[in-house]
XYZ file of C-alpha atoms in Angstrom:
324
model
C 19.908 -14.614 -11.586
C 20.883 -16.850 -14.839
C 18.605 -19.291 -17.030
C 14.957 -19.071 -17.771
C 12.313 -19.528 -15.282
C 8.619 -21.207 -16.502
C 6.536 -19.608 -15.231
C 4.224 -19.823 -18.543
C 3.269 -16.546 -20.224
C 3.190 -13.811 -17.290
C 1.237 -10.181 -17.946
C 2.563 -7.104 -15.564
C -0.491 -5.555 -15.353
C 0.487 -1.675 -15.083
C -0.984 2.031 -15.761
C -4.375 1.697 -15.384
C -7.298 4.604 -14.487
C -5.937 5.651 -11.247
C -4.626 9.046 -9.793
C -2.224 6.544 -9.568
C -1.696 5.862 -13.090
C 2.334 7.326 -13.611
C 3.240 5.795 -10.332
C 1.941 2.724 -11.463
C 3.510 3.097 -15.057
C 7.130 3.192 -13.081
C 6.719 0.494 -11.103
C 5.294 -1.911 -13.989
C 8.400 -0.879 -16.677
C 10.703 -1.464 -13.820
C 8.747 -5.062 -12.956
C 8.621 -5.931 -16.541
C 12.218 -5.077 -17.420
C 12.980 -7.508 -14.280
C 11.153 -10.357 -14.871
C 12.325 -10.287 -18.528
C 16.054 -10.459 -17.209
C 15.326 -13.421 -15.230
C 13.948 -15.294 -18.592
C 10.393 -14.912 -17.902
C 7.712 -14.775 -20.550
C 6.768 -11.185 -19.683
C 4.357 -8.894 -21.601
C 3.271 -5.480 -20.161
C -0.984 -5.399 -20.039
C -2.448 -1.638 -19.536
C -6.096 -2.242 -18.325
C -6.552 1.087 -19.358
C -5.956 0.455 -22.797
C -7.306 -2.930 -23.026
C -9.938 -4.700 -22.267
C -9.593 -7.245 -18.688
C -10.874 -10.402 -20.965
C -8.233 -9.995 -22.999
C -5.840 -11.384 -20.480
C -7.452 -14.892 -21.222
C -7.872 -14.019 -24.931
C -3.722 -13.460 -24.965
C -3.306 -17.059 -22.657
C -1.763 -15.275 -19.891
C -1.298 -18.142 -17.468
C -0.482 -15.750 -14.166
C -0.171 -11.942 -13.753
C 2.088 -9.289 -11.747
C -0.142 -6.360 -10.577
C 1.846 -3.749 -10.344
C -1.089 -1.279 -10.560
C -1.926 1.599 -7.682
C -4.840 2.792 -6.254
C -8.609 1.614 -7.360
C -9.353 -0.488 -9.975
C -6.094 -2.195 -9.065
C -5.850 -2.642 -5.638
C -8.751 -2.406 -4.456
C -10.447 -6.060 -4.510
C -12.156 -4.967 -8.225
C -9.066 -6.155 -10.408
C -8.889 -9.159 -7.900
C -12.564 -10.551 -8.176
C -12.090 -10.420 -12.439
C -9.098 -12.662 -12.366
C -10.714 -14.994 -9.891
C -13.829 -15.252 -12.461
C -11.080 -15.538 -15.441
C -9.256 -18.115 -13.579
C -5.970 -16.422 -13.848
C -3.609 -16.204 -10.504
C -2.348 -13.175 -9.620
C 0.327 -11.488 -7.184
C -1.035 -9.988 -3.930
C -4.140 -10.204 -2.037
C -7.570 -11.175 -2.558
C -10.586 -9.937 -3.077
C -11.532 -8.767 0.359
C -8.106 -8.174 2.177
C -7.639 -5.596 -1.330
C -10.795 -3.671 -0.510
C -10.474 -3.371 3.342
C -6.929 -2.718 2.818
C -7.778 0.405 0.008
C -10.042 1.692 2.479
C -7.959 3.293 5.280
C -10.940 4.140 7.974
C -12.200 0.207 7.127
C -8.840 -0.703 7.664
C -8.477 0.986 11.253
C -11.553 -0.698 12.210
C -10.395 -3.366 12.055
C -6.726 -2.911 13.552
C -8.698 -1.743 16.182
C -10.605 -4.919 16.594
C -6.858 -6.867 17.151
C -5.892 -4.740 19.733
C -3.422 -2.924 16.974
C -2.127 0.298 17.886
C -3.563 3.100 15.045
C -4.227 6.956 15.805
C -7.780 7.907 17.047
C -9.498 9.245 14.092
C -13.049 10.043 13.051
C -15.275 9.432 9.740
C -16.644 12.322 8.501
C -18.976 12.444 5.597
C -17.537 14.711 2.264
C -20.406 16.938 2.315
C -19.862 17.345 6.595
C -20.811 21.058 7.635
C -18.251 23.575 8.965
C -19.364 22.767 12.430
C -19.282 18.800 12.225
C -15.373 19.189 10.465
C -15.087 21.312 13.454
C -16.088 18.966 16.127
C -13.701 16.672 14.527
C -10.956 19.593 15.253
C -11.940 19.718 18.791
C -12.109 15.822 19.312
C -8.831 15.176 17.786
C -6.827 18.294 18.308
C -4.369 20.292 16.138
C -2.511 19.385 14.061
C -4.988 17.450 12.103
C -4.597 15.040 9.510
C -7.019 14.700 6.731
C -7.281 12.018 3.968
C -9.070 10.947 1.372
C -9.421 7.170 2.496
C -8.986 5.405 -0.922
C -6.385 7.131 -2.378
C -3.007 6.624 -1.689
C 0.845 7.851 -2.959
C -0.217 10.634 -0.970
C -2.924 11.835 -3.078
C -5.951 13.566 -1.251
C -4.119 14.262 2.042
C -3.740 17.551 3.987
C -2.093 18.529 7.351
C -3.736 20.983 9.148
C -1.897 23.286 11.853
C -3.926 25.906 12.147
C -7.609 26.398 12.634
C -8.022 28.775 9.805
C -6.510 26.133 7.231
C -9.217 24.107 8.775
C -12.078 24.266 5.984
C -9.530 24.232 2.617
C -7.753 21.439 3.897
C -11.234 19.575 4.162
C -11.983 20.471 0.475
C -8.798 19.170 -0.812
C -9.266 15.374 0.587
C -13.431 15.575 0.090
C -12.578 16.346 -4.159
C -10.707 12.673 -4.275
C -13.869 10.310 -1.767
C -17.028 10.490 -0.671
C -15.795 10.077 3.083
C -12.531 11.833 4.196
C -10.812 10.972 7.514
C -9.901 12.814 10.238
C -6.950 11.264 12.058
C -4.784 12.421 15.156
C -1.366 13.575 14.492
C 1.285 11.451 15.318
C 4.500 13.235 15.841
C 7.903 11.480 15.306
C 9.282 9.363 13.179
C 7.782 7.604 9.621
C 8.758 4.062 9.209
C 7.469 1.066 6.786
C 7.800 -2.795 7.184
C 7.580 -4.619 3.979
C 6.162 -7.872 4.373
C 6.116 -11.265 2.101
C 4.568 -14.214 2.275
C 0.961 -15.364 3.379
C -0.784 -16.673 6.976
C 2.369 -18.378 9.566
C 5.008 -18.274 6.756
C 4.362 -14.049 6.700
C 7.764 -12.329 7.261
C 8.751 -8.817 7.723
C 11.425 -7.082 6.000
C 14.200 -4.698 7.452
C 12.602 -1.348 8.468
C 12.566 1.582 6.469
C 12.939 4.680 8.079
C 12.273 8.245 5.895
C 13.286 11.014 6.791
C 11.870 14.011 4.092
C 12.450 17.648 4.042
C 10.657 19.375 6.705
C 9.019 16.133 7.129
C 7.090 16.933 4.088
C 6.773 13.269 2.328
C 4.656 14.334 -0.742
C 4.409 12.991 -3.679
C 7.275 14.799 -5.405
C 9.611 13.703 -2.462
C 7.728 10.204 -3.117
C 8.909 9.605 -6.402
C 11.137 11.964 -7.372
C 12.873 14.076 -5.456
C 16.772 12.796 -4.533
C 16.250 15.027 -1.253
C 13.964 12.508 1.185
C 16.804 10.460 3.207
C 15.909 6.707 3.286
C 17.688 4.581 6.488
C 17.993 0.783 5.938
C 17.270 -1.229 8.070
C 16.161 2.165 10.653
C 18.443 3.334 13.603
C 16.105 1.489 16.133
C 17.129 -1.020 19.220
C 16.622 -4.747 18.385
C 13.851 -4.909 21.260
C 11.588 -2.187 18.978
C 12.961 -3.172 15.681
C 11.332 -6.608 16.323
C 8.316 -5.465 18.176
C 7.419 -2.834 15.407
C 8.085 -5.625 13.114
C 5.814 -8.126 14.741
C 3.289 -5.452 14.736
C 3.426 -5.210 10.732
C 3.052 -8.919 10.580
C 0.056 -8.981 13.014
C -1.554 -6.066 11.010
C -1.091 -7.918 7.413
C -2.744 -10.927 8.928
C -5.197 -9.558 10.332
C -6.618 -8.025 6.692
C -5.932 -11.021 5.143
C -3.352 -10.333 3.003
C -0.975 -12.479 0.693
C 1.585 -12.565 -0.991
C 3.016 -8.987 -0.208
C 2.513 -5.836 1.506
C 3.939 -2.756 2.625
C 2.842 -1.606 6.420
C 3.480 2.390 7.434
C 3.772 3.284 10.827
C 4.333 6.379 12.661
C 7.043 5.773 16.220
C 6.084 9.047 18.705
C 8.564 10.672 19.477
C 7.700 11.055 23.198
C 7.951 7.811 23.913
C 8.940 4.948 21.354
C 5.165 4.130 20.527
C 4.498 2.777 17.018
C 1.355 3.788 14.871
C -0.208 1.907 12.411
C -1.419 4.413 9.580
C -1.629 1.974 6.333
C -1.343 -0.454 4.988
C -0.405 -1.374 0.632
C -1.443 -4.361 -0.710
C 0.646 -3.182 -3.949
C 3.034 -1.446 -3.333
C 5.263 1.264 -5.397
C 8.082 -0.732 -7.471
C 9.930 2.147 -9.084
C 13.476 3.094 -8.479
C 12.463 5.378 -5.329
C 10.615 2.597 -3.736
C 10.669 1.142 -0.163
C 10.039 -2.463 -0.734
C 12.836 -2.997 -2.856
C 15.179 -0.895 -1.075
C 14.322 -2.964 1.832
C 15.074 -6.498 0.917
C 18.317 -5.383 -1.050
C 19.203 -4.750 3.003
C 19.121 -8.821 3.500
C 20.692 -9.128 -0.071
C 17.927 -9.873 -2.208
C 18.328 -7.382 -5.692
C 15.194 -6.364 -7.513
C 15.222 -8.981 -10.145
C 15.345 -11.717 -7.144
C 12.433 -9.847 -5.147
C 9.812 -9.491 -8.498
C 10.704 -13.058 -9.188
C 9.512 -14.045 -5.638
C 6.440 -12.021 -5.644
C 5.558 -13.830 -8.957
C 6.162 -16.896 -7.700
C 3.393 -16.640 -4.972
C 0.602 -15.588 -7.455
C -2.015 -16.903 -6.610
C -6.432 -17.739 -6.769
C -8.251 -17.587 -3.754
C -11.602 -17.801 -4.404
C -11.653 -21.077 -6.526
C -14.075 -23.871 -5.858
C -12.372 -27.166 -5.284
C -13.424 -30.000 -7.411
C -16.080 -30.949 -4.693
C -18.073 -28.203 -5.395
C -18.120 -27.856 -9.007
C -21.299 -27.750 -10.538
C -21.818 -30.757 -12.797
C-alpha cells in the first residue's frame, strides 16, 4: 500500500493489565508498525501506563485495540470509549463480555442450535466430589478452563482421574468459575471472520497441527514447531459448512468488526465444535488471522488497515434523543 490514509490521529491501544499483557505487546508493535507504513497517524497508547481519559486529552479521533484478555476485550475497555466518544475496532460492549466469557458464550451457541461440546459450570471453590460428578458426567479426558482467560492461560487437560483435583486448581487460581468441557478429539481449526451483521465474511480456515497436539502457549507464540495449514486440507462441502458455522456463531454474539472462531472437527466423523470465540484476536507474527487472509492475498499492512477502517461506536444516542 502507497500514500497516506486520513484516518485522523489513530491510538493502538496495546499492553495493558492482562495475563495477556506480552501477547498483547506483540500484536500492538506489529499493528502500530503497520498502520504507520500505510501513512496513518499512529501512536501506541498502553492503558497500563496511562490513564483511559487521556485518549481524549491526546485528540485521538479512533483507536485499534489490539489488547488481550480483560480490561481489553472484555466489554470494560468498550463501554469507556463509548462514554469518551471515541470509535474503536471490534465489538461492543456486550458481544465483548459474552464473548470473554466462554461458559456465557456456550449458552448462548446453544440457544442457535450451534454445535459446542457438553460442558458443565462448576463453582472455583466446588468440592472434590462435585469436580467429580463433573468427571463422571462428562467423561475422561476432561477439559478444564478458566472461562475468561484466554491464549491458553488457565487451561488443563485431564486424562487420568488422579490428575483430576491439580488440574482443577490450576484453572480455579485464574476465575471464580472454571469449566468443565467434554473432550473433543480430532482436529483444531479457526475461521477468522470480518465484517459486521449480513456483510460478515469468513476467512480461509486455519488448521494447527502442534506437537503432540499440545497447543500451549509457548507453541502459541513462539515455538517454530506447531504446523499451520492454509486454507485446511478439508472438502469444499465442510470447508463451507464449518465456515458458515463461524459466521452464524459471530452473529449470534453480536460481534463487529472482527473475530477469530475456534473449532474442534471429531475425528470420528467430520463433526465441527465450537469452543471460542476472540473478539481481539492475537496480531503478532505467529498469528492466525493474518496468516489467514494473506491465503486470499491480503498482507498484514492491508488487513490492520481494514480492521481500522470499520472502527466503530455503538452505543451512541442519535440526535433524537439527546438531552437538550
Amino acid at each position: 500500500m502507497s500514500g497516506a490514509i486520513n484516518m485522523g490521529r489513530v491510538g493502538v491501544l496495546y499492553g495493558g493489565r492482562s495475563a495477556e499483557r506480552e501477547v498483547s505487546l506483540m500484536s500492538g508493535a506489529g499493528v502500530l508498525a503497520a498502520l504507520r507504513a500505510a501513512g496513518i497517524d499512529a501512536h501506541g497508547f498502553d492503558p497500563a501506563e496511562q490513564d483511559i481519559g487521556q485518549l481524549a486529552a491526546q485528540g485521538f479521533d479512533r483507536v485499534f485495540i489490539a489488547l488481550h484478555g480483560r480490561y481489553g476485550e472484555d466489554g470494560t475497555l468498550q463501554g469507556a470509549l463509548e462514554q469518551l466518544g471515541i470509535p474503536y475496532t471490534g465489538s461492543g460492549v456486550m458481544a465483548c463480555a459474552i464473548a470473554m466469557d466462554k461458559t456465557m458464550t456456550k449458552r448462548v451457541w446453544l440457544s442457535h442450535g450451534l454445535p459446542t461440546p457438553r460442558f458443565m459450570s462448576l463453582d472455583a471453590n466446588a468440592n472434590a466430589q462435585q469436580v467429580r460428578a463433573a468427571m463422571d458426567e462428562l467423561g475422561l479426558p476432561l477439559m478444564l478452563k478458566a472461562p475468561h482467560e484466554g491464549s491458553t492461560i488457565g487451561i488443563a487437560k485431564v486424562e487420568r482421574a488422579e490428575d483430576l483435583a491439580s488440574g482443577f486448581a490450576h484453572c480455579a487460581r485464574y476465575d471464580d468459575t472454571v469449566l468443565a468441557e467434554e473432550f473433543i478429539a480430532g482436529r483444531e481449526l479457526t475461521v477468522p471472520v470480518l465484517g459486521t451483521g449480513r456483510e460478515a465474511r469468513a476467512l480461509p480456515i486455519v488448521e494447527i497441527r502442534a506437537p503432540q497436539g499440545n497447543y500451549d502457549y509457548e507453541h502459541k507464540y513462539f515455538s517454530d514447531d506447531t504446523q499451520y495449514l492454509c486454507p485446511a486440507p478439508l472438502d469444499a462441502a465442510l470447508t463451507e459448512r464449518i465456515q458458515a458455522i463461524a459466521v452464524r456463531a459471530y452473529n449470534a454474539l453480536g460481534c463487529a468488526g472482527w473475530a477469530r472462531v475456534d473449532f474442534m472437527l471429531r475425528e470420528r466423523d467430520n463433526e465441527p465444535f465450537l469452543l471460542e470465540i476472540n473478539a481481539s484476536p492475537g496480531m503478532t507474527g505467529h498469528s492466525l488471522v493474518p496468516m489467514s487472509a494473506r491465503a486470499i492475498g491480503m498482507e498484514y499492512e492491508e488487513l490492520c488497515v481494514e480492521i481500522l477502517r470499520s472502527a466503530a461506536l455503538y452505543l451512541q444516542p442519535s440526535s433524537q434523543w439527546t438531552v437538550k
